[in-house]
PDB file of C-alpha atoms in Angstrom:
ATOM      1  CA  MET A 153       2.282  31.774 -25.510  1.00 46.00           C
ATOM      2  CA  ARG A 154      -0.248  29.074 -26.432  1.00 43.00           C
ATOM      3  CA  LYS A 155       2.512  26.939 -27.967  1.00 41.00           C
ATOM      4  CA  GLN A 156       4.630  27.389 -24.839  1.00 42.00           C
ATOM      5  CA  ASN A 157       1.742  26.290 -22.586  1.00 43.00           C
ATOM      6  CA  LYS A 158       1.161  23.182 -24.707  1.00 42.00           C
ATOM      7  CA  LEU A 159       4.849  22.345 -24.650  1.00 41.00           C
ATOM      8  CA  LEU A 160       4.977  22.790 -20.864  1.00 40.00           C
ATOM      9  CA  LEU A 161       1.902  20.572 -20.401  1.00 40.00           C
ATOM     10  CA  ASN A 162       3.365  17.886 -22.631  1.00 46.00           C
ATOM     11  CA  ASN A 163       6.665  17.937 -20.755  1.00 44.00           C
ATOM     12  CA  ASN A 164       4.856  17.666 -17.400  1.00 46.00           C
ATOM     13  CA  ILE A 165       2.861  14.693 -18.672  1.00 43.00           C
ATOM     14  CA  LYS A 166       5.982  12.943 -19.959  1.00 43.00           C
ATOM     15  CA  LEU A 167       7.735  13.528 -16.633  1.00 40.00           C
ATOM     16  CA  SER A 168       4.720  12.211 -14.708  1.00 48.00           C
ATOM     17  CA  LEU A 169       4.514   9.088 -16.869  1.00 44.00           C
ATOM     18  CA  PHE A 170       8.239   8.470 -16.454  1.00 39.00           C
ATOM     19  CA  LEU A 171       7.976   8.755 -12.675  1.00 42.00           C
ATOM     20  CA  ILE A 172       4.937   6.505 -12.403  1.00 45.00           C
ATOM     21  CA  THR A 173       6.556   3.867 -14.596  1.00 43.00           C
ATOM     22  CA  ALA A 174       9.619   3.876 -12.363  1.00 42.00           C
ATOM     23  CA  VAL A 175       7.571   3.669  -9.185  1.00 43.00           C
ATOM     24  CA  SER A 176       5.251   0.979 -10.548  1.00 46.00           C
ATOM     25  CA  ALA A 177       8.250  -1.143 -11.462  1.00 41.00           C
ATOM     26  CA  LEU A 178       9.211  -1.230  -7.800  1.00 41.00           C
ATOM     27  CA  LEU A 179       5.696  -1.802  -6.488  1.00 44.00           C
ATOM     28  CA  PHE A 180       5.748  -4.590  -3.945  1.00 41.00           C
ATOM     29  CA  THR A 181       3.661  -7.721  -4.335  1.00 43.00           C
ATOM     30  CA  SER A 182       1.956  -9.181  -1.276  1.00 48.00           C
ATOM     31  CA  CYS A 183       3.903 -11.496   0.969  1.00 45.00           C
ATOM     32  CA  THR A 184       3.471 -15.264   0.970  1.00 39.00           C
ATOM     33  CA  LYS A 185       2.180 -17.394   3.815  1.00 39.00           C
ATOM     34  CA  THR A 186       5.259 -19.564   4.206  1.00 36.00           C
ATOM     35  CA  LYS A 187       5.662 -20.084   7.929  1.00 39.00           C
ATOM     36  CA  PRO A 188       8.782 -18.398   9.301  1.00 41.00           C
ATOM     37  CA  SER A 189      10.908 -19.626  12.141  1.00 40.00           C
ATOM     38  CA  ASN A 190       9.448 -18.974  15.594  1.00 39.00           C
ATOM     39  CA  SER A 191      12.880 -17.949  16.833  1.00 34.00           C
ATOM     40  CA  SER A 192      13.557 -14.239  17.066  1.00 36.00           C
ATOM     41  CA  ASN A 193      16.382 -12.009  18.181  1.00 34.00           C
ATOM     42  CA  ILE A 194      14.191  -8.911  18.145  1.00 31.00           C
ATOM     43  CA  GLN A 195      14.537  -6.616  21.123  1.00 32.00           C
ATOM     44  CA  SER A 196      11.635  -6.802  23.531  1.00 30.00           C
ATOM     45  CA  ASP A 197      10.855  -3.111  23.236  1.00 34.00           C
ATOM     46  CA  ALA A 198      10.215  -3.327  19.451  1.00 33.00           C
ATOM     47  CA  GLN A 199       6.477  -3.603  20.055  1.00 35.00           C
ATOM     48  CA  ASP A 200       6.363  -0.214  21.760  1.00 39.00           C
ATOM     49  CA  SER A 201       6.821   1.591  18.441  1.00 37.00           C
ATOM     50  CA  THR A 202       3.484   0.239  17.185  1.00 47.00           C
ATOM     51  CA  VAL A 203       1.244   1.213  20.076  1.00 46.00           C
ATOM     52  CA  VAL A 204      -0.652   3.820  18.068  1.00 47.00           C
ATOM     53  CA  VAL A 205      -1.316   1.453  15.169  1.00 59.00           C
ATOM     54  CA  GLN A 206      -2.324  -1.383  17.506  1.00 53.00           C
ATOM     55  CA  LYS A 207      -4.969   0.783  19.139  1.00 53.00           C
ATOM     56  CA  ASN A 208      -6.583   1.160  15.720  1.00 58.00           C
ATOM     57  CA  ILE A 209      -6.613  -2.591  15.086  1.00 60.00           C
ATOM     58  CA  LEU A 210      -7.884  -4.682  17.998  1.00 57.00           C
ATOM     59  CA  PRO A 211      -9.499  -4.055  21.380  1.00 49.00           C
ATOM     60  CA  ASP A 212      -7.258  -3.661  24.390  1.00 49.00           C
ATOM     61  CA  THR A 213      -8.685  -6.799  25.983  1.00 48.00           C
ATOM     62  CA  PHE A 214      -7.868 -10.284  24.723  1.00 62.00           C
ATOM     63  CA  ASP A 215      -7.223 -13.722  26.186  1.00 71.00           C
ATOM     64  CA  GLN A 216      -3.945 -13.532  28.085  1.00 75.00           C
ATOM     65  CA  SER A 217      -3.874 -17.312  28.609  1.00 85.00           C
ATOM     66  CA  ARG A 218      -3.259 -18.108  24.928  1.00 87.00           C
ATOM     67  CA  THR A 219      -0.057 -20.030  24.196  1.00 93.00           C
ATOM     68  CA  ILE A 220       2.523 -19.130  21.560  1.00 93.00           C
ATOM     69  CA  GLN A 221       1.069 -21.828  19.327  1.00 95.00           C
ATOM     70  CA  ASP A 222      -2.410 -20.362  19.825  1.00 95.00           C
ATOM     71  CA  LYS A 223      -1.098 -17.002  18.702  1.00 95.00           C
ATOM     72  CA  TRP A 224       0.550 -18.479  15.622  1.00 96.00           C
ATOM     73  CA  ASN A 225      -2.683 -20.294  14.817  1.00 96.00           C
ATOM     74  CA  ASP A 226      -4.564 -17.006  15.105  1.00 96.00           C
ATOM     75  CA  PHE A 227      -2.043 -15.413  12.783  1.00 97.00           C
ATOM     76  CA  TYR A 228      -2.516 -18.062  10.098  1.00 97.00           C
ATOM     77  CA  ARG A 229      -6.284 -17.981  10.445  1.00 97.00           C
ATOM     78  CA  ALA A 230      -6.129 -14.257   9.798  1.00 97.00           C
ATOM     79  CA  LYS A 231      -3.907 -14.853   6.761  1.00 97.00           C
ATOM     80  CA  ASP A 232      -6.346 -17.455   5.416  1.00 97.00           C
ATOM     81  CA  SER A 233      -9.112 -14.871   5.779  1.00 97.00           C
ATOM     82  CA  VAL A 234      -6.985 -12.362   3.885  1.00 97.00           C
ATOM     83  CA  ASP A 235      -6.616 -14.803   0.989  1.00 97.00           C
ATOM     84  CA  ALA A 236     -10.342 -15.567   0.941  1.00 97.00           C
ATOM     85  CA  ALA A 237     -11.244 -11.872   0.978  1.00 97.00           C
ATOM     86  CA  ALA A 238      -8.713 -11.067  -1.748  1.00 97.00           C
ATOM     87  CA  ALA A 239     -10.149 -13.837  -3.938  1.00 97.00           C
ATOM     88  CA  ARG A 240     -13.549 -12.150  -3.850  1.00 97.00           C
ATOM     89  CA  ASN A 241     -12.081  -8.629  -4.165  1.00 95.00           C
ATOM     90  CA  ASP A 242     -13.433  -7.636  -0.756  1.00 97.00           C
ATOM     91  CA  PHE A 243     -10.729  -5.121   0.051  1.00 97.00           C
ATOM     92  CA  ASP A 244     -12.341  -3.881   3.257  1.00 97.00           C
ATOM     93  CA  ASP A 245     -12.135  -7.415   4.658  1.00 97.00           C
ATOM     94  CA  VAL A 246      -8.609  -7.799   3.293  1.00 98.00           C
ATOM     95  CA  ARG A 247      -7.509  -4.781   5.288  1.00 97.00           C
ATOM     96  CA  LYS A 248      -9.417  -5.921   8.370  1.00 97.00           C
ATOM     97  CA  TYR A 249      -7.725  -9.332   8.462  1.00 98.00           C
ATOM     98  CA  LEU A 250      -4.297  -7.937   7.614  1.00 98.00           C
ATOM     99  CA  LYS A 251      -4.622  -5.745  10.696  1.00 97.00           C
ATOM    100  CA  LYS A 252      -5.391  -8.841  12.759  1.00 97.00           C
ATOM    101  CA  ALA A 253      -2.455 -10.701  11.218  1.00 97.00           C
ATOM    102  CA  TYR A 254      -0.230  -7.763  12.123  1.00 97.00           C
ATOM    103  CA  PHE A 255      -1.465  -7.831  15.716  1.00 96.00           C
ATOM    104  CA  HIS A 256      -0.833 -11.559  16.118  1.00 96.00           C
ATOM    105  CA  ALA A 257       2.635 -11.261  14.551  1.00 96.00           C
ATOM    106  CA  MET A 258       3.469  -8.678  17.180  1.00 95.00           C
ATOM    107  CA  GLU A 259       2.111 -11.023  19.861  1.00 94.00           C
ATOM    108  CA  VAL A 260       4.756 -13.585  18.921  1.00 95.00           C
ATOM    109  CA  SER A 261       7.479 -10.907  18.836  1.00 94.00           C
ATOM    110  CA  ARG A 262       7.936 -10.900  15.062  1.00 94.00           C
ATOM    111  CA  PRO A 263       7.857  -7.237  14.025  1.00 93.00           C
ATOM    112  CA  ASP A 264       9.496  -8.194  10.713  1.00 92.00           C
ATOM    113  CA  ILE A 265       6.427 -10.266   9.793  1.00 94.00           C
ATOM    114  CA  ALA A 266       4.135  -7.631  11.260  1.00 95.00           C
ATOM    115  CA  ALA A 267       5.711  -5.030   8.991  1.00 94.00           C
ATOM    116  CA  TRP A 268       4.689  -6.998   5.907  1.00 94.00           C
ATOM    117  CA  GLN A 269       1.088  -7.149   7.057  1.00 96.00           C
ATOM    118  CA  LEU A 270       1.062  -3.365   7.365  1.00 97.00           C
ATOM    119  CA  ASN A 271       2.755  -3.043   3.992  1.00 96.00           C
ATOM    120  CA  ASN A 272       0.098  -5.225   2.416  1.00 96.00           C
ATOM    121  CA  ILE A 273      -2.625  -2.921   3.714  1.00 97.00           C
ATOM    122  CA  GLY A 274      -1.019  -0.323   1.472  1.00 97.00           C
ATOM    123  CA  TYR A 275      -0.466  -2.803  -1.343  1.00 97.00           C
ATOM    124  CA  TYR A 276      -4.091  -3.946  -1.491  1.00 97.00           C
ATOM    125  CA  SER A 277      -5.285  -0.362  -1.182  1.00 98.00           C
ATOM    126  CA  ILE A 278      -3.254   0.370  -4.310  1.00 97.00           C
ATOM    127  CA  VAL A 279      -4.702  -2.688  -6.067  1.00 97.00           C
ATOM    128  CA  GLU A 280      -8.220  -1.513  -5.211  1.00 98.00           C
ATOM    129  CA  PHE A 281      -7.439   2.008  -6.407  1.00 98.00           C
ATOM    130  CA  LYS A 282      -6.109   0.744  -9.730  1.00 97.00           C
ATOM    131  CA  GLN A 283      -9.151  -1.458 -10.288  1.00 97.00           C
ATOM    132  CA  LYS A 284     -11.714   1.211  -9.481  1.00 97.00           C
ATOM    133  CA  THR A 285     -10.023   3.911 -11.562  1.00 97.00           C
ATOM    134  CA  ASP A 286      -9.003   1.678 -14.502  1.00 97.00           C
ATOM    135  CA  TYR A 287      -5.606   3.141 -13.784  1.00 97.00           C
ATOM    136  CA  ASP A 288      -3.434   1.207 -16.238  1.00 97.00           C
ATOM    137  CA  HIS A 289      -5.750   1.860 -19.174  1.00 97.00           C
ATOM    138  CA  ARG A 290      -6.049   5.550 -18.383  1.00 97.00           C
ATOM    139  CA  MET A 291      -2.309   6.091 -18.056  1.00 97.00           C
ATOM    140  CA  ARG A 292      -1.672   4.264 -21.350  1.00 97.00           C
ATOM    141  CA  THR A 293      -4.346   6.372 -23.021  1.00 97.00           C
ATOM    142  CA  ILE A 294      -2.787   9.597 -21.777  1.00 96.00           C
ATOM    143  CA  GLU A 295       0.622   8.453 -22.994  1.00 96.00           C
ATOM    144  CA  ASN A 296      -0.656   7.606 -26.478  1.00 96.00           C
ATOM    145  CA  MET A 297      -3.000  10.562 -27.061  1.00 96.00           C
ATOM    146  CA  ARG A 298      -1.858  13.391 -29.260  1.00 95.00           C
ATOM    147  CA  ARG A 299      -1.572  16.850 -27.817  1.00 95.00           C
ATOM    148  CA  GLY A 300      -4.720  18.878 -28.040  1.00 96.00           C
ATOM    149  CA  PRO A 301      -7.972  19.827 -26.294  1.00 95.00           C
ATOM    150  CA  GLU A 302      -9.210  16.218 -26.080  1.00 96.00           C
ATOM    151  CA  LYS A 303      -6.088  15.162 -24.207  1.00 96.00           C
ATOM    152  CA  ILE A 304      -6.390  18.078 -21.811  1.00 96.00           C
ATOM    153  CA  VAL A 305     -10.009  17.143 -21.064  1.00 97.00           C
ATOM    154  CA  TYR A 306      -9.119  13.458 -20.602  1.00 97.00           C
ATOM    155  CA  ILE A 307      -6.331  14.289 -18.169  1.00 97.00           C
ATOM    156  CA  LYS A 308      -8.701  16.525 -16.221  1.00 97.00           C
ATOM    157  CA  GLU A 309     -11.295  13.721 -16.032  1.00 97.00           C
ATOM    158  CA  THR A 310      -8.602  11.262 -14.948  1.00 97.00           C
ATOM    159  CA  LYS A 311      -7.445  13.536 -12.138  1.00 97.00           C
ATOM    160  CA  ALA A 312     -11.033  13.935 -10.919  1.00 97.00           C
ATOM    161  CA  LEU A 313     -11.519  10.156 -10.915  1.00 97.00           C
ATOM    162  CA  PHE A 314      -8.242   9.573  -9.083  1.00 97.00           C
ATOM    163  CA  LYS A 315      -9.153  12.185  -6.499  1.00 97.00           C
ATOM    164  CA  LYS A 316     -12.465  10.414  -5.851  1.00 96.00           C
ATOM    165  CA  TYR A 317     -10.689   7.237  -4.762  1.00 97.00           C
ATOM    166  CA  LEU A 318      -7.622   8.878  -3.227  1.00 97.00           C
ATOM    167  CA  PRO A 319      -8.891   8.781   0.417  1.00 96.00           C
ATOM    168  CA  LYS A 320      -8.476   4.982   0.646  1.00 92.00           C
ATOM    169  CA  LEU A 321      -4.862   5.362  -0.425  1.00 96.00           C
ATOM    170  CA  LEU A 322      -4.236   8.134   2.062  1.00 97.00           C
ATOM    171  CA  ASP A 323      -5.803   6.029   4.844  1.00 96.00           C
ATOM    172  CA  SER A 324      -3.112   3.411   4.282  1.00 96.00           C
ATOM    173  CA  VAL A 325      -0.183   5.821   4.527  1.00 97.00           C
ATOM    174  CA  HIS A 326       0.282   5.607   8.299  1.00 95.00           C
ATOM    175  CA  TYR A 327       0.301   1.784   8.087  1.00 97.00           C
ATOM    176  CA  LEU A 328       2.981   1.932   5.394  1.00 97.00           C
ATOM    177  CA  GLU A 329       4.979   4.424   7.426  1.00 96.00           C
ATOM    178  CA  GLU A 330       4.820   2.108  10.428  1.00 95.00           C
ATOM    179  CA  ALA A 331       5.833  -0.828   8.209  1.00 95.00           C
ATOM    180  CA  TYR A 332       8.813   1.157   6.953  1.00 92.00           C
ATOM    181  CA  ASP A 333       9.816   2.093  10.488  1.00 92.00           C
ATOM    182  CA  LEU A 334       9.605  -1.531  11.656  1.00 91.00           C
ATOM    183  CA  ASP A 335      11.428  -3.000   8.676  1.00 88.00           C
ATOM    184  CA  LYS A 336      14.337  -0.601   8.377  1.00 81.00           C
ATOM    185  CA  ASP A 337      16.133  -2.217  11.327  1.00 81.00           C
ATOM    186  CA  PHE A 338      16.379  -5.639   9.630  1.00 84.00           C
ATOM    187  CA  ASN A 339      19.135  -4.751   7.145  1.00 77.00           C
ATOM    188  CA  ASP A 340      17.123  -5.837   4.114  1.00 76.00           C
ATOM    189  CA  ASN A 341      17.277  -2.851   1.800  1.00 79.00           C
ATOM    190  CA  ASP A 342      15.281  -4.560  -0.934  1.00 79.00           C
ATOM    191  CA  ARG A 343      12.284  -5.146   1.330  1.00 83.00           C
ATOM    192  CA  THR A 344      12.460  -1.687   2.862  1.00 89.00           C
ATOM    193  CA  ASN A 345      12.684  -0.091  -0.580  1.00 88.00           C
ATOM    194  CA  LYS A 346       9.579  -1.979  -1.684  1.00 88.00           C
ATOM    195  CA  ILE A 347       7.630  -0.569   1.250  1.00 94.00           C
ATOM    196  CA  TYR A 348       8.968   2.864   0.382  1.00 94.00           C
ATOM    197  CA  SER A 349       7.905   2.416  -3.256  1.00 96.00           C
ATOM    198  CA  ASN A 350       4.290   1.966  -2.135  1.00 97.00           C
ATOM    199  CA  LEU A 351       4.539   5.208  -0.179  1.00 97.00           C
ATOM    200  CA  ALA A 352       6.101   6.902  -3.214  1.00 97.00           C
ATOM    201  CA  TYR A 353       3.292   5.687  -5.462  1.00 97.00           C
ATOM    202  CA  ILE A 354       0.617   7.144  -3.192  1.00 97.00           C
ATOM    203  CA  ASP A 355       2.555  10.399  -2.999  1.00 97.00           C
ATOM    204  CA  TRP A 356       2.723  10.502  -6.809  1.00 97.00           C
ATOM    205  CA  VAL A 357      -1.037   9.989  -7.143  1.00 97.00           C
ATOM    206  CA  ARG A 358      -1.694  12.758  -4.622  1.00 96.00           C
ATOM    207  CA  ASN A 359       0.629  15.143  -6.463  1.00 96.00           C
ATOM    208  CA  PHE A 360      -0.831  14.191  -9.858  1.00 96.00           C
ATOM    209  CA  THR A 361      -4.372  15.008  -8.748  1.00 95.00           C
ATOM    210  CA  ASN A 362      -3.235  18.384  -7.402  1.00 92.00           C
ATOM    211  CA  GLN A 363      -1.351  19.516 -10.508  1.00 84.00           C
TER     212      GLN A 363
END
C-alpha cells in the first residue's frame, strides 16, 4: 500500500509538472505601446458588456468635454505610468494604471485594445505571484527531487506558500474573463488563446494548492 501511495503521488506530480509546463509555454507577454489606428468598425454596443468592470475602475463622473485626442492622450499617459510602475515592481500601481488604460481605450471605442489592458492585469498578477513565491525555482526543485519524505514535505510547503499569494491571482480572474469575452469577437485565435492560457494558469495554481 505504501509503495502504491508513493507511485500515485509521483504520477500526480509528473502530471502537474507536465500541465504547468504546457500552460507556461503559452503564457502571454504584456502588450506593446505601439499606437493603433484610431479607426474602428466595432459595434457601438460593445462597451455595454464591460459595465460591471468599468464600475470597479473609475468614478462615474468625468469630463464629458474631452476630445478624442484628449482621450488617446489619457490612454498613453496611463500606459506610461504602467511602464514606470512595472520598472519598480510596484504591481499595485501597475494594475491601477492598466485599469485606467482600459477605461480610456473603451472611451475611444477600441474594445480590442481594452481587452489587452485587462489581460495584462492578469499577466502582471502572475508575474508578481511568481516573484513572491520563487515559483520557477520551486517547480524545478520538485521536478528534480527524488521520491521520499523530504519531497513530500517540500511539496506541502510549496502549496502553503502558493496559497498565501493565491488571492491576488484570483482577484484578476474576472478581468481576464472580461478580456476573453471582448477579444473573442475579433477572429484572432492566437490572442484569445493567450488570454485563455493566463486563466488556465491561475486555475492550475488553484487546483495544485487544493490537491
